[in-house]
Amino acid sequence: MNPVSEAYRSNHLQPNYIFPLDFESVEDVVPDSHTWNSPLNMFDIDESSEHVIKSVAVPVIDLDDPNAVKLLGQACETWGVFHVMNHGVPLNLIKDIESESRRLFSLPTEQKLKAIRSTGGVSGYGLAHISKFFPKKMWSEGFGIVGSPVEHARKLWPDQEDDYFRFCDVVEEYQKEMKKLCERLMSLMLSSLGINTEDPNWTGSTGEPKDAQSLLQLNSYPVCPDPNMAMGMGPHTDSSFITVLHQNGPGLHLHSNQVGWVEVPPLQNALIVNIGDLFTILSNGRFVSRIHRAGVNRTRHRLSVAYFYGPPMDVKVSPLMKLVDPDHPPLYRSVTWNEYLAIKAKNFDKALEMVQIEDGKSIA
Ligand SMILES: C=C1C[C@]23C[C@@]1(O)CC[C@H]2[C@@]12CCC[C@@](C)(C(=O)O1)[C@H]2[C@@H]3C(=O)O
Ligand SMILES: O=C(O)CCC(=O)C(=O)O
Ligand SMILES: [Fe+2]
């Protein structure tokens, strides 16, 4: 038996939605399992606009601009997505994480499957978690890294010490820079809401400062013989406070009820920032977590690197007191990131509604 089918077979206890397509064996048609030609009917998106992608410029914010705080606030309230320039992340590090990611996804399928994510796990190789909500599979593969990349690298490059160390060094440096950037962005965005936080750490019930949690997600979208029939990553909102994204080519689309699908092209030297559901809760609905998706293309292997930044897992997130008054009652109940992920794992596109307060009560 070929080693790839053997790996799939020996992992038969894994739910099917974790396994990406074996892209090495794809010829010139999109298999039925990956053909997205039926209406999805999620997030109440008008599916007649599915293939119409408009180019409307999303905000570009220069962190060196003296008006950055005000501009960030406006972008978060209207778009929920923006490009950020002068972000302080070394540009050669962004190139390096992209090439490490390319090296990882270029490994033989058999090797990548050695680092397959466990059921219910977050770290390792596999299809994005949201895959289980869609009737068809997504044209992508992903790799999640929480904390140290060492265990993964050992499985991926067991006998190549140089490859192993290079991957770990770049991932660790990128995680460090992303954490710094996210702390800075969070503080600027909170300032735009009139909240001043000197200390980016979170204080739990014990009074001990706690560190934010994060996940580094490498996404790969192999070339596709019929891009109009396939979907790289289905429509979703992120759960984080914020997500910082690097993409090596066009493919990110965001959705607005007024405009429909909008292309977010890569901008040189910029990173993309996305507001996640937990920031919508924290800001009492002022900041928008925008529905987005990733398309695929015929000629270019697209890569994206997403850094999800959120609160410590056991810290409750609720609308900030300063944003709540008789005219602005709390719109959401308090939840930890873990609780919210569990609600999202069951209710997906309805998760934010489930923690909404109506008449003083929430549904979930
Ligand atoms: C912490 C998390 C955010 C995430 C769900 C998860 O538990 C682990 C994977 C994350 C990720 C990465 C790819 C896109 C995404 C929507 C998905 O399917 O898995 C996000 C999730 C999210 O933001 O909800
Ligand atoms: O690849 C992209 O452009 C989008 C990826 C994404 O939305 C995610 O990882 O949450
Ligand atoms: Fe996303």
mmCIF file of C-alpha atoms and ligand atoms in Angstrom:
data_model
loop_
_atom_site.group_PDB
_atom_site.id
_atom_site.type_symbol
_atom_site.label_atom_id
_atom_site.label_comp_id
_atom_site.label_asym_id
_atom_site.label_seq_id
_atom_site.Cartn_x
_atom_site.Cartn_y
_atom_site.Cartn_z
ATOM 1 C CA MET A 1 0.000 0.000 0.000
ATOM 2 C CA ASN A 2 1.301 3.454 -0.745
ATOM 3 C CA PRO A 3 2.603 5.155 2.411
ATOM 4 C CA VAL A 4 0.197 8.059 2.122
ATOM 5 C CA SER A 5 -2.949 5.952 1.990
ATOM 6 C CA GLU A 6 -1.459 3.894 4.795
ATOM 7 C CA ALA A 7 -1.045 7.009 6.927
ATOM 8 C CA TYR A 8 -4.641 8.023 6.169
ATOM 9 C CA ARG A 9 -5.816 4.501 6.984
ATOM 10 C CA SER A 10 -3.863 4.189 10.240
ATOM 11 C CA ASN A 11 -5.309 7.496 11.297
ATOM 12 C CA HIS A 12 -8.825 6.209 10.758
ATOM 13 C CA LEU A 13 -9.842 7.385 14.218
ATOM 14 C CA GLN A 14 -9.294 10.978 13.144
ATOM 15 C CA PRO A 15 -12.407 12.645 11.813
ATOM 16 C CA ASN A 16 -12.193 13.039 8.080
ATOM 17 C CA TYR A 17 -12.355 16.831 8.219
ATOM 18 C CA ILE A 18 -8.828 17.076 9.639
ATOM 19 C CA PHE A 19 -7.224 15.625 6.489
ATOM 20 C CA PRO A 20 -6.302 17.918 3.619
ATOM 21 C CA LEU A 21 -6.448 16.593 0.083
ATOM 22 C CA ASP A 22 -3.287 14.786 -1.009
ATOM 23 C CA PHE A 23 -2.319 17.617 -3.384
ATOM 24 C CA GLU A 24 0.584 15.570 -4.816
ATOM 25 C CA SER A 25 -1.931 13.313 -6.514
ATOM 26 C CA VAL A 26 -4.201 16.020 -7.992
ATOM 27 C CA GLU A 27 -4.418 16.011 -11.767
ATOM 28 C CA ASP A 28 -6.429 18.493 -13.820
ATOM 29 C CA VAL A 29 -9.868 18.317 -12.246
ATOM 30 C CA VAL A 30 -11.235 19.389 -8.893
ATOM 31 C CA PRO A 31 -12.596 16.232 -7.213
ATOM 32 C CA ASP A 32 -16.267 16.237 -6.269
ATOM 33 C CA SER A 33 -15.304 16.304 -2.570
ATOM 34 C CA HIS A 34 -13.840 19.806 -3.191
ATOM 35 C CA THR A 35 -16.372 21.250 -5.639
ATOM 36 C CA TRP A 36 -18.081 24.253 -4.045
ATOM 37 C CA ASN A 37 -21.018 24.749 -6.362
ATOM 38 C CA SER A 38 -23.929 24.687 -3.948
ATOM 39 C CA PRO A 39 -25.237 27.656 -1.945
ATOM 40 C CA LEU A 40 -23.792 27.714 1.560
ATOM 41 C CA ASN A 41 -26.480 29.773 3.221
ATOM 42 C CA MET A 42 -24.246 30.822 6.100
ATOM 43 C CA PHE A 43 -23.932 34.212 7.773
ATOM 44 C CA ASP A 44 -26.986 35.161 5.639
ATOM 45 C CA ILE A 45 -24.652 35.982 2.734
ATOM 46 C CA ASP A 46 -26.368 36.547 -0.590
ATOM 47 C CA GLU A 47 -24.910 33.687 -2.625
ATOM 48 C CA SER A 48 -25.712 35.296 -5.971
ATOM 49 C CA SER A 49 -22.719 37.557 -5.297
ATOM 50 C CA GLU A 50 -20.408 34.566 -4.690
ATOM 51 C CA HIS A 51 -18.191 35.096 -7.738
ATOM 52 C CA VAL A 52 -18.296 38.885 -7.865
ATOM 53 C CA ILE A 53 -15.247 40.255 -6.091
ATOM 54 C CA LYS A 54 -14.972 44.024 -5.967
ATOM 55 C CA SER A 55 -11.889 46.056 -5.413
ATOM 56 C CA VAL A 56 -12.632 48.693 -2.822
ATOM 57 C CA ALA A 57 -9.644 49.993 -0.863
ATOM 58 C CA VAL A 58 -9.568 48.941 2.787
ATOM 59 C CA PRO A 59 -7.881 51.453 5.150
ATOM 60 C CA VAL A 60 -4.093 51.665 5.275
ATOM 61 C CA ILE A 61 -2.743 52.838 8.631
ATOM 62 C CA ASP A 62 0.786 54.036 9.204
ATOM 63 C CA LEU A 63 1.712 53.485 12.842
ATOM 64 C CA ASP A 64 4.110 56.455 12.617
ATOM 65 C CA ASP A 65 1.218 58.762 11.688
ATOM 66 C CA PRO A 66 0.424 61.147 14.584
ATOM 67 C CA ASN A 67 -3.277 60.447 13.905
ATOM 68 C CA ALA A 68 -2.814 56.663 14.058
ATOM 69 C CA VAL A 69 -5.035 56.174 17.141
ATOM 70 C CA LYS A 70 -7.992 57.989 15.612
ATOM 71 C CA LEU A 71 -7.550 56.270 12.238
ATOM 72 C CA LEU A 72 -7.294 52.852 13.889
ATOM 73 C CA GLY A 73 -10.527 53.489 15.790
ATOM 74 C CA GLN A 74 -12.340 54.491 12.592
ATOM 75 C CA ALA A 75 -10.999 51.468 10.679
ATOM 76 C CA CYS A 76 -12.036 49.063 13.466
ATOM 77 C CA GLU A 77 -15.530 50.543 13.685
ATOM 78 C CA THR A 78 -16.219 50.607 9.957
ATOM 79 C CA TRP A 79 -14.136 47.885 8.287
ATOM 80 C CA GLY A 80 -12.800 45.609 11.009
ATOM 81 C CA VAL A 81 -9.861 44.970 8.664
ATOM 82 C CA PHE A 82 -6.960 47.222 7.694
ATOM 83 C CA HIS A 83 -3.407 47.252 6.377
ATOM 84 C CA VAL A 84 -0.741 48.378 8.801
ATOM 85 C CA MET A 85 2.490 50.081 7.685
ATOM 86 C CA ASN A 86 5.588 50.853 9.762
ATOM 87 C CA HIS A 87 4.602 47.973 12.009
ATOM 88 C CA GLY A 88 8.171 47.386 13.198
ATOM 89 C CA VAL A 89 8.372 43.716 12.122
ATOM 90 C CA PRO A 90 11.630 43.240 10.172
ATOM 91 C CA LEU A 91 10.751 42.704 6.505
ATOM 92 C CA ASN A 92 13.389 39.991 6.100
ATOM 93 C CA LEU A 93 11.719 38.055 8.956
ATOM 94 C CA ILE A 94 8.417 38.147 7.039
ATOM 95 C CA LYS A 95 10.246 36.780 3.965
ATOM 96 C CA ASP A 96 11.867 34.119 6.162
ATOM 97 C CA ILE A 97 8.610 32.891 7.699
ATOM 98 C CA GLU A 98 7.129 32.707 4.204
ATOM 99 C CA SER A 99 10.026 30.617 2.916
ATOM 100 C CA GLU A 100 9.993 28.336 5.986
ATOM 101 C CA SER A 101 6.296 27.843 5.455
ATOM 102 C CA ARG A 102 6.887 27.041 1.773
ATOM 103 C CA ARG A 103 9.557 24.532 2.791
ATOM 104 C CA LEU A 104 7.182 22.870 5.254
ATOM 105 C CA PHE A 105 4.296 22.532 2.791
ATOM 106 C CA SER A 106 6.650 21.320 0.044
ATOM 107 C CA LEU A 107 7.526 18.254 2.126
ATOM 108 C CA PRO A 108 6.069 14.967 0.859
ATOM 109 C CA THR A 109 2.502 14.382 2.089
ATOM 110 C CA GLU A 110 3.724 11.305 3.929
ATOM 111 C CA GLN A 111 6.089 13.455 6.004
ATOM 112 C CA LYS A 112 3.530 16.166 6.774
ATOM 113 C CA LEU A 113 1.096 13.505 7.977
ATOM 114 C CA LYS A 114 3.614 12.516 10.657
ATOM 115 C CA ALA A 115 2.731 15.833 12.322
ATOM 116 C CA ILE A 116 -1.057 15.581 11.839
ATOM 117 C CA ARG A 117 -3.102 17.397 14.478
ATOM 118 C CA SER A 118 -4.878 15.263 17.040
ATOM 119 C CA THR A 119 -8.686 15.261 17.224
ATOM 120 C CA GLY A 120 -9.713 18.381 19.106
ATOM 121 C CA GLY A 121 -6.093 19.604 19.020
ATOM 122 C CA VAL A 122 -4.834 22.928 17.751
ATOM 123 C CA SER A 123 -1.190 22.205 16.947
ATOM 124 C CA GLY A 124 0.050 20.398 13.876
ATOM 125 C CA TYR A 125 -0.806 19.681 10.255
ATOM 126 C CA GLY A 126 -4.369 19.526 8.940
ATOM 127 C CA LEU A 127 -7.370 21.275 7.475
ATOM 128 C CA ALA A 128 -8.593 24.401 9.314
ATOM 129 C CA HIS A 129 -11.046 23.659 12.139
ATOM 130 C CA ILE A 130 -13.952 25.368 10.368
ATOM 131 C CA SER A 131 -13.796 22.697 7.669
ATOM 132 C CA LYS A 132 -16.364 20.551 9.500
ATOM 133 C CA PHE A 133 -19.060 23.196 9.019
ATOM 134 C CA PHE A 134 -18.973 23.053 5.240
ATOM 135 C CA PRO A 135 -20.435 20.337 3.031
ATOM 136 C CA LYS A 136 -17.362 20.367 0.778
ATOM 137 C CA LYS A 137 -13.675 20.337 1.649
ATOM 138 C CA MET A 138 -11.421 23.352 1.388
ATOM 139 C CA TRP A 139 -8.543 23.630 -1.083
ATOM 140 C CA SER A 140 -5.894 24.213 1.555
ATOM 141 C CA GLU A 141 -3.681 22.720 4.200
ATOM 142 C CA GLY A 142 -2.667 24.339 7.457
ATOM 143 C CA PHE A 143 -0.174 24.036 10.260
ATOM 144 C CA GLY A 144 -0.955 25.368 13.741
ATOM 145 C CA ILE A 145 1.783 26.184 16.242
ATOM 146 C CA VAL A 146 1.102 27.086 19.879
ATOM 147 C CA GLY A 147 4.222 27.959 21.838
ATOM 148 C CA SER A 148 7.364 26.061 20.923
ATOM 149 C CA PRO A 149 7.703 24.668 17.378
ATOM 150 C CA VAL A 150 10.342 22.109 18.485
ATOM 151 C CA GLU A 151 8.116 19.015 18.681
ATOM 152 C CA HIS A 152 6.692 19.689 15.233
ATOM 153 C CA ALA A 153 10.055 20.387 13.634
ATOM 154 C CA ARG A 154 11.440 17.133 15.034
ATOM 155 C CA LYS A 155 8.653 15.176 13.328
ATOM 156 C CA LEU A 156 8.968 17.062 10.044
ATOM 157 C CA TRP A 157 12.773 17.005 9.687
ATOM 158 C CA PRO A 158 13.900 14.115 11.915
ATOM 159 C CA ASP A 159 17.284 13.651 10.250
ATOM 160 C CA GLN A 160 18.088 17.137 8.975
ATOM 161 C CA GLU A 161 19.432 19.160 11.841
ATOM 162 C CA ASP A 162 19.965 22.364 9.845
ATOM 163 C CA ASP A 163 16.414 22.379 8.464
ATOM 164 C CA TYR A 164 15.038 21.675 11.898
ATOM 165 C CA PHE A 165 16.934 24.499 13.630
ATOM 166 C CA ARG A 166 16.250 27.021 10.864
ATOM 167 C CA PHE A 167 12.496 26.414 11.096
ATOM 168 C CA CYS A 168 12.484 26.746 14.904
ATOM 169 C CA ASP A 169 14.598 29.924 14.919
ATOM 170 C CA VAL A 170 12.407 31.689 12.363
ATOM 171 C CA VAL A 171 9.118 30.628 13.981
ATOM 172 C CA GLU A 172 10.280 31.706 17.458
ATOM 173 C CA GLU A 173 11.522 35.073 16.210
ATOM 174 C CA TYR A 174 8.292 35.655 14.264
ATOM 175 C CA GLN A 175 6.167 34.776 17.333
ATOM 176 C CA LYS A 176 8.199 37.256 19.408
ATOM 177 C CA GLU A 177 7.739 40.079 16.893
ATOM 178 C CA MET A 178 4.023 39.330 16.463
ATOM 179 C CA LYS A 179 3.453 39.418 20.227
ATOM 180 C CA LYS A 180 5.163 42.814 20.405
ATOM 181 C CA LEU A 181 3.107 44.167 17.504
ATOM 182 C CA CYS A 182 -0.184 42.828 18.885
ATOM 183 C CA GLU A 183 0.467 44.365 22.299
ATOM 184 C CA ARG A 184 1.154 47.700 20.628
ATOM 185 C CA LEU A 185 -1.930 47.468 18.407
ATOM 186 C CA MET A 186 -4.179 46.434 21.303
ATOM 187 C CA SER A 187 -3.006 49.387 23.346
ATOM 188 C CA LEU A 188 -3.542 51.851 20.461
ATOM 189 C CA MET A 189 -6.954 50.420 19.633
ATOM 190 C CA LEU A 190 -8.040 50.551 23.269
ATOM 191 C CA SER A 191 -6.819 54.180 23.421
ATOM 192 C CA SER A 192 -9.093 54.942 20.484
ATOM 193 C CA LEU A 193 -11.983 53.791 22.725
ATOM 194 C CA GLY A 194 -10.773 56.006 25.572
ATOM 195 C CA ILE A 195 -9.215 53.117 27.501
ATOM 196 C CA ASN A 196 -5.647 53.530 28.668
ATOM 197 C CA THR A 197 -3.655 50.404 29.333
ATOM 198 C CA GLU A 198 -0.063 50.803 30.333
ATOM 199 C CA ASP A 199 0.182 47.107 30.997
ATOM 200 C CA PRO A 200 -0.758 44.720 28.181
ATOM 201 C CA ASN A 201 -0.901 41.776 30.621
ATOM 202 C CA TRP A 202 -4.240 40.580 31.885
ATOM 203 C CA THR A 203 -5.029 40.278 35.541
ATOM 204 C CA GLY A 204 -6.962 37.189 36.562
ATOM 205 C CA SER A 205 -9.002 36.723 39.711
ATOM 206 C CA THR A 206 -5.827 35.981 41.728
ATOM 207 C CA GLY A 207 -4.415 39.371 40.789
ATOM 208 C CA GLU A 208 -1.424 37.737 39.072
ATOM 209 C CA PRO A 209 -0.703 39.216 35.638
ATOM 210 C CA LYS A 210 -1.280 36.627 32.938
ATOM 211 C CA ASP A 211 0.150 36.393 29.484
ATOM 212 C CA ALA A 212 -2.001 36.652 26.382
ATOM 213 C CA GLN A 213 -2.477 33.449 24.365
ATOM 214 C CA SER A 214 -1.642 33.120 20.725
ATOM 215 C CA LEU A 215 -1.579 30.718 17.822
ATOM 216 C CA LEU A 216 0.584 30.891 14.721
ATOM 217 C CA GLN A 217 -1.235 29.361 11.765
ATOM 218 C CA LEU A 218 0.567 28.689 8.481
ATOM 219 C CA ASN A 219 -1.865 28.322 5.569
ATOM 220 C CA SER A 220 -1.074 26.843 2.158
ATOM 221 C CA TYR A 221 -3.325 27.088 -0.915
ATOM 222 C CA PRO A 222 -1.887 24.903 -3.692
ATOM 223 C CA VAL A 223 -2.531 25.795 -7.333
ATOM 224 C CA CYS A 224 -5.983 24.697 -8.394
ATOM 225 C CA PRO A 225 -7.092 23.493 -11.876
ATOM 226 C CA ASP A 226 -10.497 25.225 -11.566
ATOM 227 C CA PRO A 227 -10.361 28.083 -9.024
ATOM 228 C CA ASN A 228 -14.012 29.101 -9.528
ATOM 229 C CA MET A 229 -15.139 25.705 -8.310
ATOM 230 C CA ALA A 230 -12.944 25.565 -5.195
ATOM 231 C CA MET A 231 -12.585 27.445 -1.911
ATOM 232 C CA GLY A 232 -9.290 27.946 -0.080
ATOM 233 C CA MET A 233 -10.864 28.797 3.258
ATOM 234 C CA GLY A 234 -14.617 29.117 3.709
ATOM 235 C CA PRO A 235 -16.297 32.288 5.041
ATOM 236 C CA HIS A 236 -15.734 32.829 8.763
ATOM 237 C CA THR A 237 -14.864 35.381 11.408
ATOM 238 C CA ASP A 238 -11.824 34.869 13.648
ATOM 239 C CA SER A 239 -12.366 34.252 17.369
ATOM 240 C CA SER A 240 -9.288 36.139 18.569
ATOM 241 C CA PHE A 241 -9.002 39.753 19.753
ATOM 242 C CA ILE A 242 -6.963 40.472 16.629
ATOM 243 C CA THR A 243 -5.321 38.432 13.869
ATOM 244 C CA VAL A 244 -2.240 39.679 12.002
ATOM 245 C CA LEU A 245 -1.949 38.236 8.502
ATOM 246 C CA HIS A 246 0.792 38.110 5.899
ATOM 247 C CA GLN A 247 -0.179 36.858 2.427
ATOM 248 C CA ASN A 248 2.188 36.289 -0.495
ATOM 249 C CA GLY A 249 -0.435 37.052 -3.134
ATOM 250 C CA PRO A 250 -4.081 38.052 -3.611
ATOM 251 C CA GLY A 251 -6.776 35.735 -2.318
ATOM 252 C CA LEU A 252 -8.157 37.274 0.883
ATOM 253 C CA HIS A 253 -11.765 38.456 0.446
ATOM 254 C CA LEU A 254 -13.861 40.186 3.049
ATOM 255 C CA HIS A 255 -17.616 40.543 3.130
ATOM 256 C CA SER A 256 -19.787 43.563 3.679
ATOM 257 C CA ASN A 257 -23.569 43.523 3.369
ATOM 258 C CA GLN A 258 -23.483 46.793 1.447
ATOM 259 C CA VAL A 259 -20.728 45.944 -1.059
ATOM 260 C CA GLY A 260 -20.562 42.128 -1.133
ATOM 261 C CA TRP A 261 -17.140 40.441 -1.435
ATOM 262 C CA VAL A 262 -14.125 42.752 -1.476
ATOM 263 C CA GLU A 263 -10.576 41.777 -2.443
ATOM 264 C CA VAL A 264 -7.843 42.652 0.067
ATOM 265 C CA PRO A 265 -4.689 42.609 -2.070
ATOM 266 C CA PRO A 266 -1.250 42.395 -0.486
ATOM 267 C CA LEU A 267 0.367 45.786 0.002
ATOM 268 C CA GLN A 268 4.133 46.010 -0.067
ATOM 269 C CA ASN A 269 5.733 46.162 3.395
ATOM 270 C CA ALA A 270 2.329 46.058 5.096
ATOM 271 C CA LEU A 271 0.582 43.459 7.245
ATOM 272 C CA ILE A 272 -3.183 42.935 7.458
ATOM 273 C CA VAL A 273 -5.005 43.211 10.770
ATOM 274 C CA ASN A 274 -8.377 41.610 11.352
ATOM 275 C CA ILE A 275 -10.673 42.240 14.327
ATOM 276 C CA GLY A 276 -11.859 38.986 15.913
ATOM 277 C CA ASP A 277 -15.104 38.193 17.780
ATOM 278 C CA LEU A 278 -13.567 38.664 21.245
ATOM 279 C CA PHE A 279 -12.706 42.287 20.435
ATOM 280 C CA THR A 280 -16.306 42.823 19.314
ATOM 281 C CA ILE A 281 -17.344 41.621 22.781
ATOM 282 C CA LEU A 282 -14.666 43.681 24.594
ATOM 283 C CA SER A 283 -15.601 46.843 22.682
ATOM 284 C CA ASN A 284 -19.326 46.233 23.351
ATOM 285 C CA GLY A 285 -20.005 45.909 19.640
ATOM 286 C CA ARG A 286 -18.060 49.015 18.567
ATOM 287 C CA PHE A 287 -15.411 47.047 16.632
ATOM 288 C CA VAL A 288 -16.586 44.764 13.816
ATOM 289 C CA SER A 289 -15.316 41.206 13.326
ATOM 290 C CA ARG A 290 -15.582 40.913 9.582
ATOM 291 C CA ILE A 291 -16.522 37.773 7.618
ATOM 292 C CA HIS A 292 -13.654 36.793 5.321
ATOM 293 C CA ARG A 293 -12.571 33.859 3.170
ATOM 294 C CA ALA A 294 -9.622 32.819 0.995
ATOM 295 C CA GLY A 295 -9.839 32.065 -2.724
ATOM 296 C CA VAL A 296 -7.408 29.953 -4.735
ATOM 297 C CA ASN A 297 -5.760 30.442 -8.112
ATOM 298 C CA ARG A 298 -4.571 28.452 -11.090
ATOM 299 C CA THR A 299 -0.895 29.353 -11.259
ATOM 300 C CA ARG A 300 0.474 30.489 -7.943
ATOM 301 C CA HIS A 301 0.940 28.549 -4.732
ATOM 302 C CA ARG A 302 -0.518 31.003 -2.234
ATOM 303 C CA LEU A 303 0.716 31.116 1.344
ATOM 304 C CA SER A 304 -0.553 33.058 4.297
ATOM 305 C CA VAL A 305 0.687 33.336 7.859
ATOM 306 C CA ALA A 306 -1.895 34.230 10.507
ATOM 307 C CA TYR A 307 -1.103 35.112 14.117
ATOM 308 C CA PHE A 308 -4.156 34.880 16.382
ATOM 309 C CA TYR A 309 -3.832 36.975 19.537
ATOM 310 C CA GLY A 310 -6.280 36.649 22.399
ATOM 311 C CA PRO A 311 -6.677 36.759 26.169
ATOM 312 C CA PRO A 312 -5.223 34.142 28.519
ATOM 313 C CA MET A 313 -7.463 31.091 28.132
ATOM 314 C CA ASP A 314 -9.158 31.349 31.551
ATOM 315 C CA VAL A 315 -9.673 35.120 31.654
ATOM 316 C CA LYS A 316 -13.262 36.288 31.156
ATOM 317 C CA VAL A 317 -13.786 38.820 28.394
ATOM 318 C CA SER A 318 -16.759 41.135 28.725
ATOM 319 C CA PRO A 319 -17.723 44.593 27.457
ATOM 320 C CA LEU A 320 -15.355 47.148 29.021
ATOM 321 C CA MET A 321 -17.048 48.984 31.906
ATOM 322 C CA LYS A 322 -16.079 52.347 30.462
ATOM 323 C CA LEU A 323 -18.087 51.593 27.323
ATOM 324 C CA VAL A 324 -21.229 50.623 29.209
ATOM 325 C CA ASP A 325 -23.794 53.175 30.468
ATOM 326 C CA PRO A 326 -27.594 53.482 30.490
ATOM 327 C CA ASP A 327 -27.544 54.479 26.811
ATOM 328 C CA HIS A 328 -25.131 51.673 25.949
ATOM 329 C CA PRO A 329 -26.126 48.578 27.939
ATOM 330 C CA PRO A 330 -23.791 45.553 27.752
ATOM 331 C CA LEU A 331 -24.477 43.681 24.513
ATOM 332 C CA TYR A 332 -22.589 40.485 25.384
ATOM 333 C CA ARG A 333 -22.164 38.277 28.412
ATOM 334 C CA SER A 334 -18.659 37.480 29.619
ATOM 335 C CA VAL A 335 -16.807 34.471 28.189
ATOM 336 C CA THR A 336 -13.286 33.047 28.280
ATOM 337 C CA TRP A 337 -11.583 32.308 24.946
ATOM 338 C CA ASN A 338 -12.016 28.595 25.659
ATOM 339 C CA GLU A 339 -15.734 28.922 26.362
ATOM 340 C CA TYR A 340 -16.189 30.989 23.232
ATOM 341 C CA LEU A 341 -14.307 28.439 21.115
ATOM 342 C CA ALA A 342 -16.593 25.713 22.475
ATOM 343 C CA ILE A 343 -19.675 27.784 21.545
ATOM 344 C CA LYS A 344 -18.179 28.439 18.112
ATOM 345 C CA ALA A 345 -17.368 24.755 17.636
ATOM 346 C CA LYS A 346 -21.102 24.023 17.985
ATOM 347 C CA ASN A 347 -22.739 27.100 16.493
ATOM 348 C CA PHE A 348 -20.110 28.497 14.091
ATOM 349 C CA ASP A 349 -21.694 31.484 12.267
ATOM 350 C CA LYS A 350 -24.194 32.037 15.101
ATOM 351 C CA ALA A 351 -21.609 32.044 17.934
ATOM 352 C CA LEU A 352 -21.559 35.805 18.532
ATOM 353 C CA GLU A 353 -25.377 35.891 18.568
ATOM 354 C CA MET A 354 -25.350 33.102 21.139
ATOM 355 C CA VAL A 355 -23.469 35.251 23.676
ATOM 356 C CA GLN A 356 -25.534 38.345 22.939
ATOM 357 C CA ILE A 357 -27.630 39.596 25.858
ATOM 358 C CA GLU A 358 -31.308 40.098 25.277
ATOM 359 C CA ASP A 359 -33.422 41.356 28.170
ATOM 360 C CA GLY A 360 -30.507 40.695 30.479
ATOM 361 C CA LYS A 361 -30.107 37.084 29.296
ATOM 362 C CA SER A 362 -27.910 35.362 26.715
ATOM 363 C CA ILE A 363 -28.844 32.275 24.712
ATOM 364 C CA ALA A 364 -25.643 30.305 25.497
HETATM 365 C C1 LIG B 1 -7.549 29.389 18.894
HETATM 366 C C2 LIG B 1 -8.223 29.077 17.803
HETATM 367 C C3 LIG B 1 -8.636 30.048 16.733
HETATM 368 C C4 LIG B 1 -9.047 29.122 15.612
HETATM 369 C C5 LIG B 1 -9.713 28.004 16.371
HETATM 370 C C6 LIG B 1 -8.643 27.701 17.423
HETATM 371 O O1 LIG B 1 -9.132 26.914 18.473
HETATM 372 C C7 LIG B 1 -7.476 26.966 16.771
HETATM 373 C C8 LIG B 1 -7.394 27.206 15.267
HETATM 374 C C9 LIG B 1 -7.791 28.615 14.851
HETATM 375 C C10 LIG B 1 -8.156 28.655 13.388
HETATM 376 C C11 LIG B 1 -6.973 28.824 12.446
HETATM 377 C C12 LIG B 1 -7.482 28.859 10.989
HETATM 378 C C13 LIG B 1 -8.732 29.716 10.797
HETATM 379 C C14 LIG B 1 -9.755 29.437 11.932
HETATM 380 C C15 LIG B 1 -11.074 30.160 11.664
HETATM 381 C C16 LIG B 1 -9.877 27.944 12.096
HETATM 382 O O2 LIG B 1 -10.625 27.192 11.528
HETATM 383 O O3 LIG B 1 -8.942 27.503 12.997
HETATM 384 C C17 LIG B 1 -9.132 29.797 13.265
HETATM 385 C C18 LIG B 1 -9.974 29.658 14.521
HETATM 386 C C19 LIG B 1 -10.765 30.869 14.945
HETATM 387 O O4 LIG B 1 -10.290 32.012 14.881
HETATM 388 O O5 LIG B 1 -11.909 30.663 15.379
HETATM 389 O O1 LIG B 2 -5.304 32.986 3.894
HETATM 390 C C1 LIG B 2 -5.995 33.961 4.091
HETATM 391 O O2 LIG B 2 -5.950 34.985 3.418
HETATM 392 C C2 LIG B 2 -7.021 33.952 5.205
HETATM 393 C C3 LIG B 2 -6.660 33.032 6.334
HETATM 394 C C4 LIG B 2 -7.599 33.159 7.468
HETATM 395 O O3 LIG B 2 -8.642 33.756 7.356
HETATM 396 C C5 LIG B 2 -7.276 32.542 8.753
HETATM 397 O O4 LIG B 2 -6.240 31.858 8.886
HETATM 398 O O5 LIG B 2 -8.076 32.746 9.684
HETATM 399 FE FE FE B 3 -9.558 34.086 9.353
#
